[in-house]
Every structure is written in C-alpha cells, then in structure tokens.
mmCIF file of C-alpha atoms and ligand atoms in Angstrom:
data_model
loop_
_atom_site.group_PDB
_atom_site.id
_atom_site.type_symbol
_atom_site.label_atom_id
_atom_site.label_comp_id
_atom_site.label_asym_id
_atom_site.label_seq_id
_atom_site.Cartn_x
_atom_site.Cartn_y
_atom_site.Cartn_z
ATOM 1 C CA UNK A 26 24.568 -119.207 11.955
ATOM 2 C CA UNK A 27 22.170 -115.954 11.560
ATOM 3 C CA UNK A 28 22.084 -116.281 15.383
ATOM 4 C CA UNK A 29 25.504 -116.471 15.731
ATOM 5 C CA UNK A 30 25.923 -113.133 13.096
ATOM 6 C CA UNK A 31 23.478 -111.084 14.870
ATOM 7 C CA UNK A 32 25.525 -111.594 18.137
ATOM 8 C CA UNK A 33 29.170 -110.733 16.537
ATOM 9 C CA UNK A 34 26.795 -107.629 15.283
ATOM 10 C CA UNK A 35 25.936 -106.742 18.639
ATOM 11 C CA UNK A 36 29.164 -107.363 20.441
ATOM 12 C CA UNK A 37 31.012 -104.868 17.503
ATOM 13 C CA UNK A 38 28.763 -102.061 18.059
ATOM 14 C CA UNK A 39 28.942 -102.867 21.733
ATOM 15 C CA UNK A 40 33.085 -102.261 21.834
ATOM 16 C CA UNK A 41 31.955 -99.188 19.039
ATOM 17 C CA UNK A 42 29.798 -97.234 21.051
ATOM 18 C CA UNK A 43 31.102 -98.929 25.300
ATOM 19 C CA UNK A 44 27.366 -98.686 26.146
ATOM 20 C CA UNK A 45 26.516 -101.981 25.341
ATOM 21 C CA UNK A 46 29.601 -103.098 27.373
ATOM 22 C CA UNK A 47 28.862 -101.157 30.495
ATOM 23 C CA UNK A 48 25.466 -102.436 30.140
ATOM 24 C CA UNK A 49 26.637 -105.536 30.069
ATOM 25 C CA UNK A 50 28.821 -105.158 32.747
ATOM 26 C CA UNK A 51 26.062 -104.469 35.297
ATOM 27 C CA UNK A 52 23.898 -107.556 34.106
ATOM 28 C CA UNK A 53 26.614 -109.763 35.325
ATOM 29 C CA UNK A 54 26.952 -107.697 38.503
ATOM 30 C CA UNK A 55 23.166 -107.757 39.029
ATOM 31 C CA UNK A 56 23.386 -110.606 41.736
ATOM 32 C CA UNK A 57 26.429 -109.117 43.509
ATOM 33 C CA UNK A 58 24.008 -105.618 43.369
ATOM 34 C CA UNK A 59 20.981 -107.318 44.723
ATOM 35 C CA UNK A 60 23.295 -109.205 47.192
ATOM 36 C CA UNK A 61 24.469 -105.698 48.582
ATOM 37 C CA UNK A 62 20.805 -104.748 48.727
ATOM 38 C CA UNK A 63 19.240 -107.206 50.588
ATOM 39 C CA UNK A 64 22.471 -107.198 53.081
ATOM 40 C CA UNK A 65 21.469 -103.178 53.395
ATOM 41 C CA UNK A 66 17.795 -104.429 53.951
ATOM 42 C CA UNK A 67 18.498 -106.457 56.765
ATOM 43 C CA UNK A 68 20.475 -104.435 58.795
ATOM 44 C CA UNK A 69 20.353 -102.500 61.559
ATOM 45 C CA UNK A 70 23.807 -101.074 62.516
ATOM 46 C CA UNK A 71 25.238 -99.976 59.514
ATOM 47 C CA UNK A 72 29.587 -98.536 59.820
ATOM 48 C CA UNK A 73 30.528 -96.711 56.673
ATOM 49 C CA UNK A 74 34.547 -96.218 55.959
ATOM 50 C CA UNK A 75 34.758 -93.294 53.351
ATOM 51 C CA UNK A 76 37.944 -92.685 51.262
ATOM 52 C CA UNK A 77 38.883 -90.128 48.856
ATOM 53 C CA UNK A 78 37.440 -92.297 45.794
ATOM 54 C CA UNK A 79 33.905 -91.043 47.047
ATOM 55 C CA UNK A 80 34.471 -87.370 46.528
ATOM 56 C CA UNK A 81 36.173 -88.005 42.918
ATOM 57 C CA UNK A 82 32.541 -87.315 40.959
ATOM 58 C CA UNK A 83 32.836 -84.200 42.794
ATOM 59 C CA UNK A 84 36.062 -83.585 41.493
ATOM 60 C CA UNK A 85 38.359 -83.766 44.022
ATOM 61 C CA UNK A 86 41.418 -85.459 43.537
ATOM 62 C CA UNK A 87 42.490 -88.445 45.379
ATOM 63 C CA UNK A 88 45.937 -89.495 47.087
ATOM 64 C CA UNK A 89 47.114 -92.419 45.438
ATOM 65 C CA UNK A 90 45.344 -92.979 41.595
ATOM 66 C CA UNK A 91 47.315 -91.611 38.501
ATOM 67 C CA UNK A 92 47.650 -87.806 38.467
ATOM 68 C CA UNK A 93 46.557 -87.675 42.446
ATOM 69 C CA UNK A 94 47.822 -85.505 44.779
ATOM 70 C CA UNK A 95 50.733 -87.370 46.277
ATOM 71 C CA UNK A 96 51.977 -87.869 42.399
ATOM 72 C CA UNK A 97 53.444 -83.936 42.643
ATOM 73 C CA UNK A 98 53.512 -83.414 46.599
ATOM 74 C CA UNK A 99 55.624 -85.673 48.935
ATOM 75 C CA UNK A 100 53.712 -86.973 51.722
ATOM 76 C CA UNK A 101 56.913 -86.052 54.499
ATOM 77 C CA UNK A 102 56.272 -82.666 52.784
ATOM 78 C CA UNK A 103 52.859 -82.064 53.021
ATOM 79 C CA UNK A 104 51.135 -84.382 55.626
ATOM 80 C CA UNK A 105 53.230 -84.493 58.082
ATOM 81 C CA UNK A 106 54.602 -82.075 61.030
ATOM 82 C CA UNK A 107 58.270 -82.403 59.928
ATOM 83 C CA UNK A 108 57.285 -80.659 56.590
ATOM 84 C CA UNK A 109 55.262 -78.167 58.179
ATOM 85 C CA UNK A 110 57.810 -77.010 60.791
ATOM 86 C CA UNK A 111 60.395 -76.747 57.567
ATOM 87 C CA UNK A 112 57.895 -74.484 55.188
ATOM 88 C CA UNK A 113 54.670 -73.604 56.795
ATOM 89 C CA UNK A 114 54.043 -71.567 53.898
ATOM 90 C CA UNK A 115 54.745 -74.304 51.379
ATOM 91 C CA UNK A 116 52.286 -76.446 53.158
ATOM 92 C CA UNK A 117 49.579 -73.932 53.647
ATOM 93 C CA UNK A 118 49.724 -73.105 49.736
ATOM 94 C CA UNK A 119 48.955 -77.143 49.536
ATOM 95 C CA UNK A 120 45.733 -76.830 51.931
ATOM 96 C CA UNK A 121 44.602 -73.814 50.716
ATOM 97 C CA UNK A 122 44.433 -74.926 47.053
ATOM 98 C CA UNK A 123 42.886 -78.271 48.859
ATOM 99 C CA UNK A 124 40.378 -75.095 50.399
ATOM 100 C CA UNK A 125 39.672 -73.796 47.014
ATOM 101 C CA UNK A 126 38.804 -76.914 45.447
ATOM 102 C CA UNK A 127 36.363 -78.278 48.510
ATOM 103 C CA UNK A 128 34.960 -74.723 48.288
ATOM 104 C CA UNK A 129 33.373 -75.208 44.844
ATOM 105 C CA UNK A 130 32.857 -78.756 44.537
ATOM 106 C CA UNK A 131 29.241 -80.040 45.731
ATOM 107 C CA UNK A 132 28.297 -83.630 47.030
ATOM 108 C CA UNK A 133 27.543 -86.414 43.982
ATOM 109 C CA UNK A 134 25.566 -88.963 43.953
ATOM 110 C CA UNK A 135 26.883 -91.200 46.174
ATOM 111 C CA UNK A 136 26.952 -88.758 48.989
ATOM 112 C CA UNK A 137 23.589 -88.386 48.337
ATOM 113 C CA UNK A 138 22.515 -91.788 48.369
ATOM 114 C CA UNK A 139 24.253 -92.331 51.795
ATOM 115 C CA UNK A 140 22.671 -89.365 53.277
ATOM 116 C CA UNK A 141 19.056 -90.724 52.280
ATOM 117 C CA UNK A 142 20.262 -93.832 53.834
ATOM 118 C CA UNK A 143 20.418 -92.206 56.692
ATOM 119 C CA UNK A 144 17.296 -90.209 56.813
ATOM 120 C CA UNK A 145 15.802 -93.280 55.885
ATOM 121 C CA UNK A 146 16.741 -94.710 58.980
ATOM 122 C CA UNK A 147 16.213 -91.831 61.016
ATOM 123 C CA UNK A 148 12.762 -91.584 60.284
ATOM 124 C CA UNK A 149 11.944 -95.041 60.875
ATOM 125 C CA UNK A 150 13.907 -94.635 64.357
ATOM 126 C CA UNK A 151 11.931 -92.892 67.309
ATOM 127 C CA UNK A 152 14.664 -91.725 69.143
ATOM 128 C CA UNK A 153 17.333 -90.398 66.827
ATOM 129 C CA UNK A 154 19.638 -89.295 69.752
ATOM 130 C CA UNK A 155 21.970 -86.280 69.151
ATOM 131 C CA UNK A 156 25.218 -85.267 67.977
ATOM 132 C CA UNK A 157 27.848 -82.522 68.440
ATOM 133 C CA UNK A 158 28.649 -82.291 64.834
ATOM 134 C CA UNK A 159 31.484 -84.575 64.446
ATOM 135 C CA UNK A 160 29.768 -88.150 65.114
ATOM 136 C CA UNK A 161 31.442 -87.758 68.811
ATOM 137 C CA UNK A 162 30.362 -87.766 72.610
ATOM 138 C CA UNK A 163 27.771 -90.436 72.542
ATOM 139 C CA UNK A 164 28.182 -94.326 72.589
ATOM 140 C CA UNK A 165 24.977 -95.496 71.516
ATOM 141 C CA UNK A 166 24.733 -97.885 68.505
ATOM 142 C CA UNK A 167 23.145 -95.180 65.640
ATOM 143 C CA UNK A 168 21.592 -97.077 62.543
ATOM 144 C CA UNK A 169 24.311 -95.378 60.147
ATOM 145 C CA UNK A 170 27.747 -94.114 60.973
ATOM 146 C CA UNK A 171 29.701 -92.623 58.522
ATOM 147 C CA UNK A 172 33.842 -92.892 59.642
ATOM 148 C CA UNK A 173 35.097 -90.459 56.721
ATOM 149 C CA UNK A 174 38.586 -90.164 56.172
ATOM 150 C CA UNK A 175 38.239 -87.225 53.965
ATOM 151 C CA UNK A 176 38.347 -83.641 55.230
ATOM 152 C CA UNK A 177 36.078 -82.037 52.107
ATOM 153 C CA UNK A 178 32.851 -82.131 54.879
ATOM 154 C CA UNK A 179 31.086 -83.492 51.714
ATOM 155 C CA UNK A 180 29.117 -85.866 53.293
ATOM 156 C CA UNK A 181 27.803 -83.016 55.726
ATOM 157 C CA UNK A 182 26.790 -80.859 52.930
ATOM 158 C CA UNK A 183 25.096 -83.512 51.521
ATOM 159 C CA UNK A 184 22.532 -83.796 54.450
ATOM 160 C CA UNK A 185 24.421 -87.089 56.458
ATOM 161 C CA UNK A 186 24.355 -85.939 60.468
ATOM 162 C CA UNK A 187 26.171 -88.852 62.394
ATOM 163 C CA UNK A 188 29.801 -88.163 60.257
ATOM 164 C CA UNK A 189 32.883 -88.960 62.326
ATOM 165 C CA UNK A 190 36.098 -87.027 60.668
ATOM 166 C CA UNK A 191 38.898 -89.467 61.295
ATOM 167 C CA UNK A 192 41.678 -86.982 59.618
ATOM 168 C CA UNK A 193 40.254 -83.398 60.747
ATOM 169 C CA UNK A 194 38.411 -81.185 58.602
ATOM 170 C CA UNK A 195 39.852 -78.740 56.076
ATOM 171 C CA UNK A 196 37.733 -75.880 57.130
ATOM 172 C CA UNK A 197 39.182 -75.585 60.620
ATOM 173 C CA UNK A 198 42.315 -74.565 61.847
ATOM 174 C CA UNK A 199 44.221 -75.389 65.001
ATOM 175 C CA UNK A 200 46.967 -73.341 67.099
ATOM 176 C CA UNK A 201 50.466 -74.415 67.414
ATOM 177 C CA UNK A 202 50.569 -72.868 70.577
ATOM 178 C CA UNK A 203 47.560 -72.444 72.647
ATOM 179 C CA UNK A 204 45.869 -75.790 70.607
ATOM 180 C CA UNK A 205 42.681 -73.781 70.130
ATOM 181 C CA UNK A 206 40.450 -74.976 67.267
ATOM 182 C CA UNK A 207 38.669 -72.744 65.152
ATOM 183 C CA UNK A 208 36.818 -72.637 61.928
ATOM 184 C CA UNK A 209 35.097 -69.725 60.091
ATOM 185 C CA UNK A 210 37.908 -68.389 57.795
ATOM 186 C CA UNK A 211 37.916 -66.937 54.269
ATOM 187 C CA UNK A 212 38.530 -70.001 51.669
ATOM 188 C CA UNK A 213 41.913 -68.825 50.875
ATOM 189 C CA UNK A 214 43.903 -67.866 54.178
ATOM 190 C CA UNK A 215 47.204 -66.103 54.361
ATOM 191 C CA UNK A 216 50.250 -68.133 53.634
ATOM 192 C CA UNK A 217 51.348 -67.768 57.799
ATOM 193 C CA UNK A 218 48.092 -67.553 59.605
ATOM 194 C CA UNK A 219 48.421 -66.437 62.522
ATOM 195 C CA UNK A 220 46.275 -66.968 66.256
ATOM 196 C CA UNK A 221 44.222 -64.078 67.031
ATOM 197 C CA UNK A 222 44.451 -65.103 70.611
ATOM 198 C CA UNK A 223 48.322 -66.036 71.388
ATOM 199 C CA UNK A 224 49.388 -64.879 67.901
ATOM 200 C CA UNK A 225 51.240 -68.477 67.430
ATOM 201 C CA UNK A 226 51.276 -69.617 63.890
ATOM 202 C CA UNK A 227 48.088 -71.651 62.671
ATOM 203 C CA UNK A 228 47.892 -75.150 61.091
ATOM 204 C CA UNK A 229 45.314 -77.574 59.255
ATOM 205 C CA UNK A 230 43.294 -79.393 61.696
ATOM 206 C CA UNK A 231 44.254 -82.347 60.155
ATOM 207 C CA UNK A 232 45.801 -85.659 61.111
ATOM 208 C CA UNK A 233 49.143 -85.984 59.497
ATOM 209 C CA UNK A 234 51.300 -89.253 59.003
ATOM 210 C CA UNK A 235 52.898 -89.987 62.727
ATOM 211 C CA UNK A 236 49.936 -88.195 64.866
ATOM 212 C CA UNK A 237 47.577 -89.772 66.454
ATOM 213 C CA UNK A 238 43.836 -89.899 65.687
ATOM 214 C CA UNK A 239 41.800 -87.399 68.469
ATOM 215 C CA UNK A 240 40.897 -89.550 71.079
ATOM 216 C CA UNK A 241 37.229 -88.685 71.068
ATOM 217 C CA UNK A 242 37.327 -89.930 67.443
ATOM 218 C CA UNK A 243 39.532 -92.897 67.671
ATOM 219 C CA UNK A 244 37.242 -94.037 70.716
ATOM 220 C CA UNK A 245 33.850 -93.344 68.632
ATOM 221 C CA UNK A 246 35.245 -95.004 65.623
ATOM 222 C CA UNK A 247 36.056 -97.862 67.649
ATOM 223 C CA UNK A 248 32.954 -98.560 68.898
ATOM 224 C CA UNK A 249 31.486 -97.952 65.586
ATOM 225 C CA UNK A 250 33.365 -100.534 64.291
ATOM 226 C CA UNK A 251 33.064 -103.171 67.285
ATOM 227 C CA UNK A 252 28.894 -102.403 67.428
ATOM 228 C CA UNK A 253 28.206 -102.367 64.029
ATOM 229 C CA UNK A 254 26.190 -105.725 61.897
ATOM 230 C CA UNK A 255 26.987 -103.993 58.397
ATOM 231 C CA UNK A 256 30.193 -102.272 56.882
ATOM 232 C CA UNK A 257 30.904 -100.986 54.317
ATOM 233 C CA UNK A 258 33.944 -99.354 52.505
ATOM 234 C CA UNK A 259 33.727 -97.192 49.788
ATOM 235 C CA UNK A 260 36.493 -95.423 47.595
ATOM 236 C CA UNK A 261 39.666 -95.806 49.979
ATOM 237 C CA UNK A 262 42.849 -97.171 48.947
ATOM 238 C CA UNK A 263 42.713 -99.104 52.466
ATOM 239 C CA UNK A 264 46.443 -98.537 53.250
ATOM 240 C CA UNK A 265 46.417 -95.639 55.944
ATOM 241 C CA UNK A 266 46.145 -97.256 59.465
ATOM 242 C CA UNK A 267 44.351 -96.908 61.814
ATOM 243 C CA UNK A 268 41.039 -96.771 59.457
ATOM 244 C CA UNK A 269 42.605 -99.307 56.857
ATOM 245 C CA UNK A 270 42.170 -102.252 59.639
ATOM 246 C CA UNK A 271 38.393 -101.446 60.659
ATOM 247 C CA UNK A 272 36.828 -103.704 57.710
ATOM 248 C CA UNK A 273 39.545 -106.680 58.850
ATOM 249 C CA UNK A 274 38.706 -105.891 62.308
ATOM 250 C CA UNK A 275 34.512 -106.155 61.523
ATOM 251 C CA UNK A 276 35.293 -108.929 59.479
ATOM 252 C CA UNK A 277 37.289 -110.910 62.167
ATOM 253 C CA UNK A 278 33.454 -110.265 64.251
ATOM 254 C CA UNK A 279 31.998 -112.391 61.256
ATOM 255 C CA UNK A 280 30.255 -109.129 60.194
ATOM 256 C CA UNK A 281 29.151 -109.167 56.320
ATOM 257 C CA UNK A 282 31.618 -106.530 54.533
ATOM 258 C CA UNK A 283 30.396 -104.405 51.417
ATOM 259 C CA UNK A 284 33.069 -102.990 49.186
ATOM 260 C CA UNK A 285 32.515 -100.178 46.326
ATOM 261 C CA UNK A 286 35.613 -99.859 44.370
ATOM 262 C CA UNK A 287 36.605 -98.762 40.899
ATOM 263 C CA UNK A 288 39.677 -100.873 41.614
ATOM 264 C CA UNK A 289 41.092 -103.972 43.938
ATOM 265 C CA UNK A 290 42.505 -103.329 47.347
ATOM 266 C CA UNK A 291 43.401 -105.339 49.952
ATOM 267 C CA UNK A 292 40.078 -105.269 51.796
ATOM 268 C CA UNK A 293 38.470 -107.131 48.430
ATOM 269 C CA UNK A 294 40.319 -110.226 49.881
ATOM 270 C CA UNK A 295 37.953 -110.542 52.833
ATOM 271 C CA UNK A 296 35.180 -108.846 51.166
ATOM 272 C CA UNK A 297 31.548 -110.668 51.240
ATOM 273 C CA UNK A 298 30.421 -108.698 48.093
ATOM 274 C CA UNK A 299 32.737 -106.766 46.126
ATOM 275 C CA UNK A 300 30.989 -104.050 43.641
ATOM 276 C CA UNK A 301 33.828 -102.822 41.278
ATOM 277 C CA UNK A 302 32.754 -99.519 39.450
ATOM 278 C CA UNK A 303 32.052 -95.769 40.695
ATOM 279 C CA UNK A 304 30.864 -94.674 43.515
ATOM 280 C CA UNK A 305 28.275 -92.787 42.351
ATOM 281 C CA UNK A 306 26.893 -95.313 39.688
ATOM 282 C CA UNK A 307 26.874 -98.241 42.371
ATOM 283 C CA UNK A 308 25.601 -96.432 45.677
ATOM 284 C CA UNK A 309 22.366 -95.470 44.321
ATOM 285 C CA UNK A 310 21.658 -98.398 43.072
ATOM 286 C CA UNK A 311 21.727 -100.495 45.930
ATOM 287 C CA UNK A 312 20.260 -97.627 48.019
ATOM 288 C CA UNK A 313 17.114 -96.198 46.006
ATOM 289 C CA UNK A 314 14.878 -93.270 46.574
HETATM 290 C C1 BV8 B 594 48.356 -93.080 63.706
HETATM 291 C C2 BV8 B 594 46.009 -85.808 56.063
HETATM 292 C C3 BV8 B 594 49.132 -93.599 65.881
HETATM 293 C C4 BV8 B 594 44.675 -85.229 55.774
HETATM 294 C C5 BV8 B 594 46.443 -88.190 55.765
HETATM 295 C C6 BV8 B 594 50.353 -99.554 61.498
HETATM 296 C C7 BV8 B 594 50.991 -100.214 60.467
HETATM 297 C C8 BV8 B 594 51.703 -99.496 59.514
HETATM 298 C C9 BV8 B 594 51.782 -98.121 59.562
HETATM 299 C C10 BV8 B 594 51.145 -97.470 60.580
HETATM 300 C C11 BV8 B 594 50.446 -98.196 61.530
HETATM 301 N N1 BV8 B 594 49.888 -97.301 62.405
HETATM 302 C C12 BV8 B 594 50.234 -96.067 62.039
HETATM 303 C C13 BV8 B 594 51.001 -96.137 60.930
HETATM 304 C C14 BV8 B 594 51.581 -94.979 60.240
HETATM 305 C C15 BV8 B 594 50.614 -94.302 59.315
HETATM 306 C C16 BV8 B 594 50.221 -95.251 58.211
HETATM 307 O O1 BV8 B 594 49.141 -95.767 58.138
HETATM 308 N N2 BV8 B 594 51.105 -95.478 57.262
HETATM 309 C C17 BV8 B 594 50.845 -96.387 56.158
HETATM 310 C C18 BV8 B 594 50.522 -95.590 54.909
HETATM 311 C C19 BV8 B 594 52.013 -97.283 55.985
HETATM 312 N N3 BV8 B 594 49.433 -93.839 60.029
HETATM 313 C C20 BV8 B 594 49.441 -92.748 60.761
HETATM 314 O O2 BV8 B 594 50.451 -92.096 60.906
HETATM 315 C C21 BV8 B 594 48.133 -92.362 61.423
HETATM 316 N N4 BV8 B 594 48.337 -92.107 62.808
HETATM 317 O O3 BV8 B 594 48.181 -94.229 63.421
HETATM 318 O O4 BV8 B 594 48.615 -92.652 64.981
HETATM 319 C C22 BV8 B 594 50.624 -93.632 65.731
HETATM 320 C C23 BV8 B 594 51.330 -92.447 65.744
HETATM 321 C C24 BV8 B 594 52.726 -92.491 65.626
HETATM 322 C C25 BV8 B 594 53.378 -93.708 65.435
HETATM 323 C C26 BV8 B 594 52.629 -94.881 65.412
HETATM 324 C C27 BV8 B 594 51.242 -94.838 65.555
HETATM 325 C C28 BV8 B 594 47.633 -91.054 60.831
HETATM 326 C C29 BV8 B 594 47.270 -91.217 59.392
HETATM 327 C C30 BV8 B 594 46.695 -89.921 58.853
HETATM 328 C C31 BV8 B 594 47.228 -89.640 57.515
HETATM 329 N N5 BV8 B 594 46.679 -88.391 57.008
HETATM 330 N N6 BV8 B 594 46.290 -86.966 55.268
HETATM 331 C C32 BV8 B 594 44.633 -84.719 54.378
HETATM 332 O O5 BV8 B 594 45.450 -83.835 54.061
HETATM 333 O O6 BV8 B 594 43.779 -85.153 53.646
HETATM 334 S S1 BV8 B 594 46.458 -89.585 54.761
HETATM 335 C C33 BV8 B 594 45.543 -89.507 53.366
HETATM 336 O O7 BV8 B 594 45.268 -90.904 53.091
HETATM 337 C C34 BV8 B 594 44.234 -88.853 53.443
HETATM 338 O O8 BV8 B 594 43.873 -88.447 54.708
HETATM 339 C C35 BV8 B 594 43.299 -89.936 53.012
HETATM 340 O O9 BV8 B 594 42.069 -89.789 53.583
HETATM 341 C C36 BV8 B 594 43.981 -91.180 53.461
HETATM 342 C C37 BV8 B 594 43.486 -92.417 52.839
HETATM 343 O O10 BV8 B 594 43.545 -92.349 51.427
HETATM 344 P P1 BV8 B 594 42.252 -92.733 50.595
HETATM 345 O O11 BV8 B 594 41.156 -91.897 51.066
HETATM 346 O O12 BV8 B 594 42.074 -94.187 50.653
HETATM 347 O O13 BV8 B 594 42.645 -92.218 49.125
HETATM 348 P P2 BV8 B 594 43.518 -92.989 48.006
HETATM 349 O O14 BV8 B 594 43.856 -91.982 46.975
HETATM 350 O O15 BV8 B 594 44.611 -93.747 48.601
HETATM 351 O O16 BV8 B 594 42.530 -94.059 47.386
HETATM 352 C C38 BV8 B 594 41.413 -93.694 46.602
HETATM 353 C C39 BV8 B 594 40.633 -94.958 46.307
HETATM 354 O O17 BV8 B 594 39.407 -94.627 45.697
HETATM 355 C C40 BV8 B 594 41.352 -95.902 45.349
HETATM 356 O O18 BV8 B 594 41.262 -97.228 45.870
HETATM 357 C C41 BV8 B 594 40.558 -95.785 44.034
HETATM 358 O O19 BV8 B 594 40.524 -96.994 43.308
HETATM 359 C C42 BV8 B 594 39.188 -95.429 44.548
HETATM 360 N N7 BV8 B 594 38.371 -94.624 43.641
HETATM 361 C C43 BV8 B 594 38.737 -93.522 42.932
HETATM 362 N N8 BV8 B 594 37.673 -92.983 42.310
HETATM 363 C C44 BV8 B 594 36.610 -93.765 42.623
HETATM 364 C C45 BV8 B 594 37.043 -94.806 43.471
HETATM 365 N N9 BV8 B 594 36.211 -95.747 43.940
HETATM 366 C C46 BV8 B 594 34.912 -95.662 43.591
HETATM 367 N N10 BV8 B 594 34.399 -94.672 42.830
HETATM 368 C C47 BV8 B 594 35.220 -93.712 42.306
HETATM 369 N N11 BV8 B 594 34.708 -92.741 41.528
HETATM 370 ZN ZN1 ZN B 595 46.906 -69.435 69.893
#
C-alpha cells in the first residue's frame, strides 16, 4: 500500500509539473533511441530526407501543421507558376516575408547534430571528394547526404557540405526570360524584380507544384537514394512527390529506415525505428558530440 501511495504521488506531480512525463516518455523510448544509434554506428552510406519540421526550433513555419503557411496562403497561389503569372507581386510579398524570416533565424540543434555527423565522417574518410555547393556533379557514394526539401539553406549554415536542395533555395533568384540564376540580393527585394541582364521579370528559384525537379538534382538524389545502406527522414509531412517516395523506394532495397517525427506519417508504416518527438531533442541524442 505505502508503495502503491508513493507512486500515485509521483505520477500527480508528474501530470503537475509534465517533466516527470517527458522523462518518462524517453525511458520507454530508450531502446527505440539506442536502436537508431547503433543503426547510425554501423553504417556507412547514410541518405538524409529533410522536411520543414527540422527548421521549426528555428522558427520557421512549416506547410501543413496548425497555423502553417498553407493555413492562410493557397498552394495554386503561391507555389505554383499559374499563381505567379496572375500576381507576381502577391507571390513575391509571400517569398520575401519567407526571406525575412530565413534571414534571422539560425540552425538548432538538430542541424547541428547532422552537420557533426558529417564532419564526423569526413574526418574519418581520406578522400572527402568535392562538391559544387548544391550536393551535385559527382556520383560517388559520400558517407552522408543530406536531400533537403527546404529552401532556408539551414543546414549549410550549420556547417553540413554535401546538401542537395530538392525545391531551390530562397536566396536565389531565376529569370523568366533568359533562365539565368543568381543569388546575392538584399533580404527584402522589390515586389517586381527585375533581370539586370534582359530586364525580364525575376522569380524564386524554387520548385513549384507541376515543375519538375532540376535534373542535376533529381539524378543526384536518385542515386543517393539507390546507393545509400541508411535513411533517414526527419520532420516532413512525406506527401510531396518526388521526395515523399525515396524512404518507400530505400525501403523496397531492404535498407533499415529511421524516422524523427513529432507526429505519424505515412512513411512510419514501413519505418524500422520510429522516434516520435522533436527534432532537436531526438537528433542529438542518437548522434552525440
Ligand atoms: C514533380 C516550393 C514532375 C518551395 C513546394 C505523384 C503522385 C501524386 C502527385 C504527384 C506525383 N508526382 C508529382 C506530383 C505532383 C506534386 C505532388 O507531390 N503533389 C502531392 C502533394 C499530391 N509534385 C510536384 O509537382 C513536384 N514536381 O514531381 O515534377 C511532374 C511535373 C508535372 C506533372 C507531373 C510530374 C514538385 C513539388 C515541389 C513542391 N514545392 N514548395 C517552397 O516555397 O518552399 S512544396 C512544400 O512541401 C515545400 O517545398 C516543402 O518542402 C514540401 C514538403 O513539406 P514538408 O517539408 O514535409 O512540410 P510539412 O509542413 O508538410 O510537414 C512538416 C512535418 O514536420 C510534419 O510531419 C510535422 O509533424 C513535422 N514536425 C513539425 N515540427 C517538428 C516536426 N518533426 C520533428 N520535430 C519538430 N520540431
Ligand atoms: Zn534575364
């Protein structure tokens, strides 16, 4: 009976105070953590699919939770060229609030613990190779590749090199009419930016809904996905194809998949170890200093 008292005790303050439950929480998940560890341990080929969940401890919304950003701006507005050939303007007020926030918002802990991953690896690894900046124009199995759907470059500024940019990247801008890519412009651009060169109105160099991936990127992601003996996904809704299929597709190789996620999706039906919680509490964790 006193034992049974002294553990109603505990359990009340527990639900008083939510410590004692988180901490309680993470005991149970202790052999799923260690399971995620040693997988991390033995590998050599490590993919990485990135979603908007990672950058959320940096304070950047996401698409698709309560409150994110496709709650107040349709997508056929805003992401795709339909809605962009209607109201540039309307679209470049979205990205250049998107600007503002990336501008001021710094990597979090799980950005950091993938980009010690990394140097991890690269320091244990003679030969490094090289990269052009976006993960691109070599196909040579690297010990961790990052396939990021965001375009925050928050994994960059956190230190990680080989970062492929499925979507684009916020902080460059592409030509309507002469197609040439540039980067290098004050955080908040004019409403109708317009090409220095051909004078042709300027867009995100983004990937919107109903364009295809850049074919350097779809080709690196690929084999990525097809070389890799580890993925992982981390903080992505996993409903946007083509990087939604990537953990089905590793899977379908019989290739172990991690998944970090505050919430279900559908990749935590083929998932070998499913860590539910934030990003940033999980990831360095399994990956310490
Ligand atoms: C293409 C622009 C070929 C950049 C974005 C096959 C079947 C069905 C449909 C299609 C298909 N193939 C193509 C399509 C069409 C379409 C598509 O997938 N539609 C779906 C939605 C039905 N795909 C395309 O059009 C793609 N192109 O395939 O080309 C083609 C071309 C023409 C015709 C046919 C084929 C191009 C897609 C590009 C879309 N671009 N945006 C930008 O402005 O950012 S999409 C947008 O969604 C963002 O880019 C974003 O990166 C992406 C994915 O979202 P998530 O990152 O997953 O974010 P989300 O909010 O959804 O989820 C957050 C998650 O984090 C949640 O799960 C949450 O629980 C979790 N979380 C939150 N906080 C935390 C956390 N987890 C852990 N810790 C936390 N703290
Ligand atoms: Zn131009």
């Amino acid at each position: 009976f006193v034992m049974d008292a002294a553990r109603v005790g505990k359990a009340n303050r527990g639900l008083q105070n939510g410590v004692q439950e988180a901490s309680a929480f993470m005991k149970l998940d202790k052999k799923h953590l260690s399971q995620a560890s040693s997988f991390l341990a033995r590998s050599k080929s490590i993919c990485i699919l990135t979603g908007a969940g990672i950058s959320a401890e940096s304070g950047i919304k996401t698409f698709r939770d309560a409150g994110g950003l496709w709650e107040n701006h349709p997508i056929e507005k805003v992401a795709t060229l339909e809605g962009f050939v209607e109201d540039p303007r309307h679209v470049w007020e979205f990205y250049n609030a998107r600007r503002k926030a990336a501008d001021t918002a710094t990597p979090n802990a799980a950005h950091i613990a993938l980009a010690r991953l990394e140097l991890g690896r690269l320091r244990k690894t003679k030969k490094a190779g090289s990269s052009n900046g976006n993960g691109t124009g070599h196909r040579k199995a690297k010990p961790v590749s990052i396939l990021t759907q965001n375009i925050d470059g928050l994994h960059q500024q956190a230190g990680s090199q080989n970062v492929v940019e499925l979507h684009g990247s916020i902080w460059k801008v592409r030509c309507t009419g002469c197609h040439v890519v540039s980067r290098d412009f004050p955080v908040e651009l004019p409403l109708l930016p317009r090409c220095g060169d051909c004078g042709s109105l300027l867009r995100p160099h983004v990937v919107w809904f109903g364009e295809h991936l850049e074919a350097d990127v779809l080709e690196t992601a690929e084999f990525v996905v097809q070389t890799c003996d580890l993925f992982l996904v981390i903080g992505t809704s996993a409903v946007v194809q083509p990087a939604a299929s990537y953990p089905f597709l590793a899977s379908r190789r019989g290739i172990p998949v991690i998944e970090i996620n505050k919430e279900k999706t559908p990749v935590s039906a083929i998932a070998t170890v499913s860590l539910m919680g934030l990003a940033g509490m999980i990831l360095p964790k399994i990956i310490p200093d």
